[in-house]
Coordinates of C-alpha atoms and ligand atoms in Angstrom, one line a residue:
X1 CA -9.4 17.4 -13.6
X2 CA -6.3 19.5 -13.7
X3 CA -2.7 18.1 -13.5
X4 CA -0.2 20.1 -11.6
X5 CA 3.5 19.4 -11.2
X6 CA 4.7 21.8 -8.6
X7 CA 3.8 22.3 -4.9
X8 CA 3.0 25.9 -5.6
X9 CA 0.4 25.0 -8.2
X10 CA -1.0 22.3 -5.9
X11 CA -1.3 24.7 -2.9
X12 CA -3.0 27.3 -5.1
X13 CA -5.7 24.8 -6.3
X14 CA -6.3 23.6 -2.7
X15 CA -6.5 27.2 -1.4
X16 CA -9.4 27.8 -3.8
X17 CA -11.2 24.6 -2.8
X18 CA -10.8 25.5 0.9
X19 CA -12.1 29.0 0.3
X20 CA -15.2 27.3 -1.2
X21 CA -15.5 25.3 2.0
X22 CA -14.7 22.0 0.4
X23 CA -13.3 19.0 2.2
X24 CA -10.1 17.7 0.7
X25 CA -9.5 13.9 0.2
X26 CA -6.2 12.5 -0.8
X27 CA -5.1 9.3 -2.6
X28 CA -1.3 8.9 -2.9
X29 CA -0.1 6.5 -5.6
X30 CA 2.9 5.5 -7.6
X31 CA 0.8 5.5 -10.8
X32 CA 0.2 2.6 -13.3
X33 CA -3.3 2.8 -11.9
X34 CA -5.7 -0.2 -11.8
X35 CA -9.2 -0.7 -10.4
X36 CA -7.8 -0.9 -6.9
X37 CA -6.6 2.7 -7.1
X38 CA -9.8 3.9 -8.6
X39 CA -11.7 2.3 -5.6
X40 CA -9.5 4.5 -3.4
X41 CA -10.5 7.6 -5.4
X42 CA -14.2 6.7 -5.2
X43 CA -13.8 6.1 -1.4
X44 CA -12.2 9.6 -1.0
X45 CA -15.1 11.0 -3.0
X46 CA -17.6 9.5 -0.6
X47 CA -16.0 11.7 2.1
X48 CA -14.9 14.8 0.3
X49 CA -16.0 17.1 -2.6
X50 CA -12.4 17.8 -3.7
X51 CA -10.1 14.8 -4.3
X52 CA -6.4 15.0 -5.0
X53 CA -4.5 12.0 -6.3
X54 CA -0.7 12.0 -6.5
X55 CA 1.5 10.0 -8.8
X56 CA 5.1 9.8 -7.7
X57 CA 7.5 6.9 -8.0
X58 CA 9.4 7.6 -4.8
X59 CA 13.1 6.6 -5.2
X60 CA 13.5 6.8 -1.4
X61 CA 11.4 3.7 -0.8
X62 CA 13.3 1.5 -3.4
X63 CA 16.3 -0.6 -2.4
X64 CA 19.4 -0.5 -4.6
X65 CA 18.5 -3.8 -6.3
X66 CA 14.8 -3.1 -6.6
X67 CA 12.7 -2.2 -9.6
X68 CA 12.8 1.7 -9.5
X69 CA 14.0 2.1 -13.1
X70 CA 11.6 -0.5 -14.6
X71 CA 8.6 0.5 -12.4
X72 CA 5.8 1.2 -15.0
X73 CA 5.2 4.9 -15.7
X74 CA 2.0 5.4 -17.6
X75 CA 1.0 9.0 -16.9
X76 CA -1.3 9.6 -19.9
X77 CA -3.4 6.5 -19.2
X78 CA -3.4 7.3 -15.5
X79 CA -4.7 10.8 -16.2
X80 CA -7.6 9.4 -18.3
X81 CA -8.6 6.9 -15.6
X82 CA -8.5 9.6 -12.8
X83 CA -10.5 12.0 -14.9
X84 CA -13.1 9.4 -15.6
X85 CA -13.2 8.6 -11.9
X86 CA -14.0 12.2 -11.1
X87 CA -10.7 13.1 -9.4
X88 CA -10.3 16.9 -9.1
X89 CA -6.5 17.4 -9.1
X90 CA -3.6 15.1 -10.1
X91 CA -0.3 16.1 -8.5
X92 CA 2.5 14.5 -10.5
X93 CA 5.8 16.0 -9.1
X94 CA 9.3 15.4 -10.4
X95 CA 12.0 13.9 -8.1
X96 CA 13.5 17.4 -7.9
X97 CA 10.2 18.9 -6.8
X98 CA 9.9 16.3 -4.0
X99 CA 13.5 16.3 -3.0
X100 CA 14.9 19.8 -4.0
X101 CA 18.1 19.3 -1.9
X102 CA 18.7 15.8 -3.1
X103 CA 17.9 12.6 -1.2
X104 CA 21.2 12.2 0.5
X105 CA 20.6 14.6 3.4
X106 CA 16.8 14.4 3.4
X107 CA 15.2 14.5 6.9
X108 CA 13.7 11.1 7.4
X109 CA 10.6 9.8 9.2
X110 CA 11.3 6.5 10.7
X111 CA 8.5 4.6 12.4
X112 CA 9.8 2.0 14.9
X113 CA 8.0 -1.3 15.8
X114 CA 5.5 -1.8 13.0
X115 CA 8.2 -1.1 10.3
X116 CA 10.2 -4.0 11.6
X117 CA 9.8 -7.6 10.4
X118 CA 7.7 -8.8 7.4
X119 CA 8.4 -6.5 4.4
X120 CA 10.6 -4.3 6.7
X121 CA 13.0 -7.3 7.1
X122 CA 13.5 -8.0 3.4
X123 CA 13.3 -4.4 2.3
X124 CA 15.6 -2.4 4.7
X125 CA 14.7 1.3 4.6
X126 CA 11.6 0.8 2.6
X127 CA 9.1 2.0 5.2
X128 CA 11.3 5.0 6.2
X129 CA 11.1 6.0 2.5
X130 CA 7.3 5.5 2.5
X131 CA 6.7 7.3 5.8
X132 CA 9.0 10.2 4.7
X133 CA 7.3 10.7 1.3
X134 CA 3.8 10.3 2.8
X135 CA 4.6 12.8 5.5
X136 CA 5.8 15.3 2.9
X137 CA 2.8 14.7 0.7
X138 CA 0.5 15.2 3.7
X139 CA 2.2 18.5 4.4
X140 CA 1.8 19.6 0.7
X141 CA -1.9 18.6 0.4
X142 CA -3.0 19.0 4.0
X143 CA -6.0 16.7 3.4
X144 CA -8.9 16.1 5.7
X145 CA -9.0 12.4 4.7
X146 CA -6.4 10.1 3.1
X147 CA -7.3 6.7 1.6
X148 CA -4.8 3.8 1.4
X149 CA -5.3 0.2 0.2
X150 CA -5.3 -2.6 2.8
X151 CA -3.4 -4.7 0.4
X152 CA -0.3 -3.0 1.8
X153 CA -1.3 -3.9 5.3
X154 CA 2.0 -3.2 7.0
X155 CA 2.4 0.1 5.1
X156 CA -1.0 1.2 6.4
X157 CA 0.0 0.3 10.0
X158 CA 3.2 2.3 9.6
X159 CA 1.3 5.3 8.3
X160 CA -1.3 5.0 11.1
X161 CA 1.4 5.1 13.7
X162 CA 3.2 8.0 12.0
X163 CA 0.0 10.0 12.0
X164 CA -0.7 9.2 15.7
X165 CA 2.9 9.8 16.8
X166 CA 3.4 13.1 14.9
X167 CA -0.2 14.3 15.6
X168 CA -0.8 14.8 11.9
X169 CA -4.3 16.3 11.4
X170 CA -5.6 13.8 8.9
X171 CA -8.2 10.9 9.1
X172 CA -6.9 7.7 7.5
X173 CA -9.2 5.3 5.7
X174 CA -8.1 1.7 4.8
X175 CA -9.9 0.4 1.7
X176 CA -10.3 -3.4 1.2
X177 CA -8.2 -5.1 -1.4
X178 CA -9.6 -5.3 -5.0
X179 CA -9.1 -8.7 -6.5
X180 CA -9.3 -10.3 -10.0
X181 CA -12.0 -12.8 -10.5
X182 CA -9.6 -15.6 -9.6
X183 CA -8.7 -14.0 -6.3
X184 CA -5.3 -12.4 -7.2
X185 CA -4.9 -9.0 -5.5
X186 CA -4.7 -6.2 -8.0
X187 CA -1.2 -4.7 -8.1
X188 CA 0.9 -2.8 -10.6
X189 CA 3.5 -5.5 -10.2
X190 CA 1.1 -8.1 -11.7
X191 CA 2.0 -6.7 -15.1
X192 CA 5.5 -8.2 -14.7
X193 CA 4.1 -11.8 -14.6
X194 CA 4.4 -14.0 -17.7
X195 CA 1.5 -16.2 -18.7
X196 CA 2.5 -19.2 -16.6
X197 CA 3.3 -17.0 -13.6
X198 CA -0.1 -15.3 -13.9
X199 CA -1.8 -18.7 -14.0
X200 CA 0.0 -19.7 -10.8
X201 CA -0.4 -16.4 -8.9
X202 CA -4.0 -16.9 -7.5
X203 CA -2.5 -19.7 -5.4
X204 CA -1.2 -17.0 -3.1
X205 CA -4.6 -15.9 -2.0
X206 CA -6.0 -19.4 -2.1
X207 CA -3.3 -20.5 0.4
X208 CA -4.2 -17.6 2.7
X209 CA -7.9 -18.7 2.6
X210 CA -7.0 -22.3 3.3
X211 CA -4.9 -21.3 6.4
X212 CA -7.6 -18.9 7.6
X213 CA -10.2 -21.7 7.3
X214 CA -8.1 -24.1 9.3
X215 CA -7.6 -21.5 12.1
X216 CA -11.3 -20.7 12.1
X217 CA -12.0 -24.5 12.3
X218 CA -9.9 -24.7 15.5
X219 CA -6.3 -25.3 14.5
X220 CA -3.9 -23.5 16.8
X221 CA -0.6 -25.2 15.9
X222 CA 0.3 -22.0 14.0
X223 CA 4.0 -22.8 13.2
X224 CA 3.1 -26.2 11.7
X225 CA 0.2 -24.8 9.8
X226 CA 2.3 -22.0 8.3
X227 CA 5.1 -24.4 7.4
X228 CA 2.7 -26.6 5.5
X229 CA 1.3 -23.6 3.7
X230 CA 4.9 -22.5 2.7
X231 CA 5.6 -25.9 1.4
X232 CA 2.4 -25.7 -0.7
X233 CA 3.4 -22.3 -2.1
X234 CA 6.8 -23.8 -3.0
X235 CA 5.1 -26.7 -4.8
X236 CA 3.1 -24.1 -6.8
X237 CA 6.3 -22.4 -8.0
X238 CA 6.6 -19.6 -5.5
X239 CA 9.7 -18.6 -3.6
X240 CA 8.2 -17.5 -0.3
X241 CA 9.8 -14.6 1.5
X242 CA 7.5 -14.8 4.5
X243 CA 4.1 -16.1 5.6
X244 CA 3.1 -15.0 9.0
X245 CA 0.0 -14.9 11.3
X246 CA -0.1 -11.7 13.2
X247 CA -2.5 -9.8 15.5
X248 CA -4.4 -7.5 13.2
X249 CA -4.5 -4.7 15.7
X250 CA -0.9 -4.7 16.9
X251 CA 0.9 -6.5 14.0
X252 CA 2.7 -8.5 16.8
X253 CA 2.9 -12.3 16.3
X254 CA -0.5 -13.9 17.0
X255 CA -0.8 -15.1 20.6
X256 CA -3.2 -17.4 22.3
X257 CA -5.5 -14.5 23.1
X258 CA -5.4 -12.8 19.7
X259 CA -8.9 -12.7 18.2
X260 CA -8.5 -10.3 15.3
X261 CA -5.9 -11.9 13.1
X262 CA -4.2 -11.2 9.8
X263 CA -2.2 -13.5 7.6
X264 CA 0.5 -11.7 5.6
X265 CA 2.5 -13.2 2.8
X266 CA 5.2 -12.1 0.4
X267 CA 6.5 -14.5 -2.3
X268 CA 8.4 -14.3 -5.5
X269 CA 7.0 -15.7 -8.7
X270 CA 10.0 -15.6 -11.0
X271 CA 11.5 -12.2 -10.4
X272 CA 8.2 -10.6 -9.3
X273 CA 7.6 -10.1 -5.6
X274 CA 3.9 -10.3 -4.7
X275 CA 2.3 -9.5 -1.4
X276 CA -1.1 -10.2 0.0
X277 CA -2.9 -10.5 3.3
X278 CA -6.2 -11.8 4.8
X279 CA -7.9 -10.4 7.9
X280 CA -10.2 -12.6 9.9
X281 CA -11.6 -13.1 13.4
X282 CA -11.9 -16.1 15.8
X283 CA -14.1 -16.4 18.8
X284 CA -11.8 -18.3 21.1
Ligands
PAF301 O1 1.5 2.3 -1.8 C1 2.1 3.1 -2.6 O2 1.8 3.2 -3.8 C2 3.3 3.9 -2.1 O3 4.0 3.2 -1.1 C3 2.9 5.3 -1.6 C4 1.9 5.2 -0.4 C5 2.2 6.1 -2.7 C6 4.1 6.1 -1.1 O4 5.0 6.3 -2.2

């Protein structure tokens, strides 16, 4: 694996791969890689002979009070993990390389509809920052295939809409969430949890499973069911931001005729904001 830091170096490496007729897969990340990221790289390898991963902690997607400065930066360890996973190129640009004219007057990609509500409500501007950097990265790498984790369900919906609306020539793949043995979704932010918070954290996924079971068993009083689940999360020490049941295809609130559903949750444990989701289907 080679690590490149400039767009010029990246494009030179990709030109060579293209000349050899290789398909290019892409896994964008913010680093501090865990098994969930490695699963994305492996998925890209299933589709493509040449796999590019990027590590860039994108300032444009962090709010003024969010964890940009303390977001874990672990480049050396990440390089080792990517190399062991068989990644071909690591693109690790600087902020100046990504935003050479600064961020103030940067052209933005804003994706209406799916960006609103859920994380979009509590993190204003976040999805515009994500869509903008992913669009730039797609233009730099020009991949055939890009792989994203389904853990960031709304993010994936935003990127799917951006790709469709802007006719970007890339096939998107959503990779199911990797979980610890106790069910906690793998996330770089899990590293912020202290011992007691880490012990409580699996309640987030357990709550999603309990709600999904109740819906599968026939409960349709969604508001009451979700309020009970929020109360349970509070009892377990969480400060819930939202817990919602949405149509998995449109991300609109689940209606009487929604069959493919997704439960989405964001909740704070101490200062750490965790998100998770669970997709499931019902027959009627
Ligand atoms: O999911 C992430 O790690 C980031 O939002 C992404 C897609 C790499 C864009 O910065």
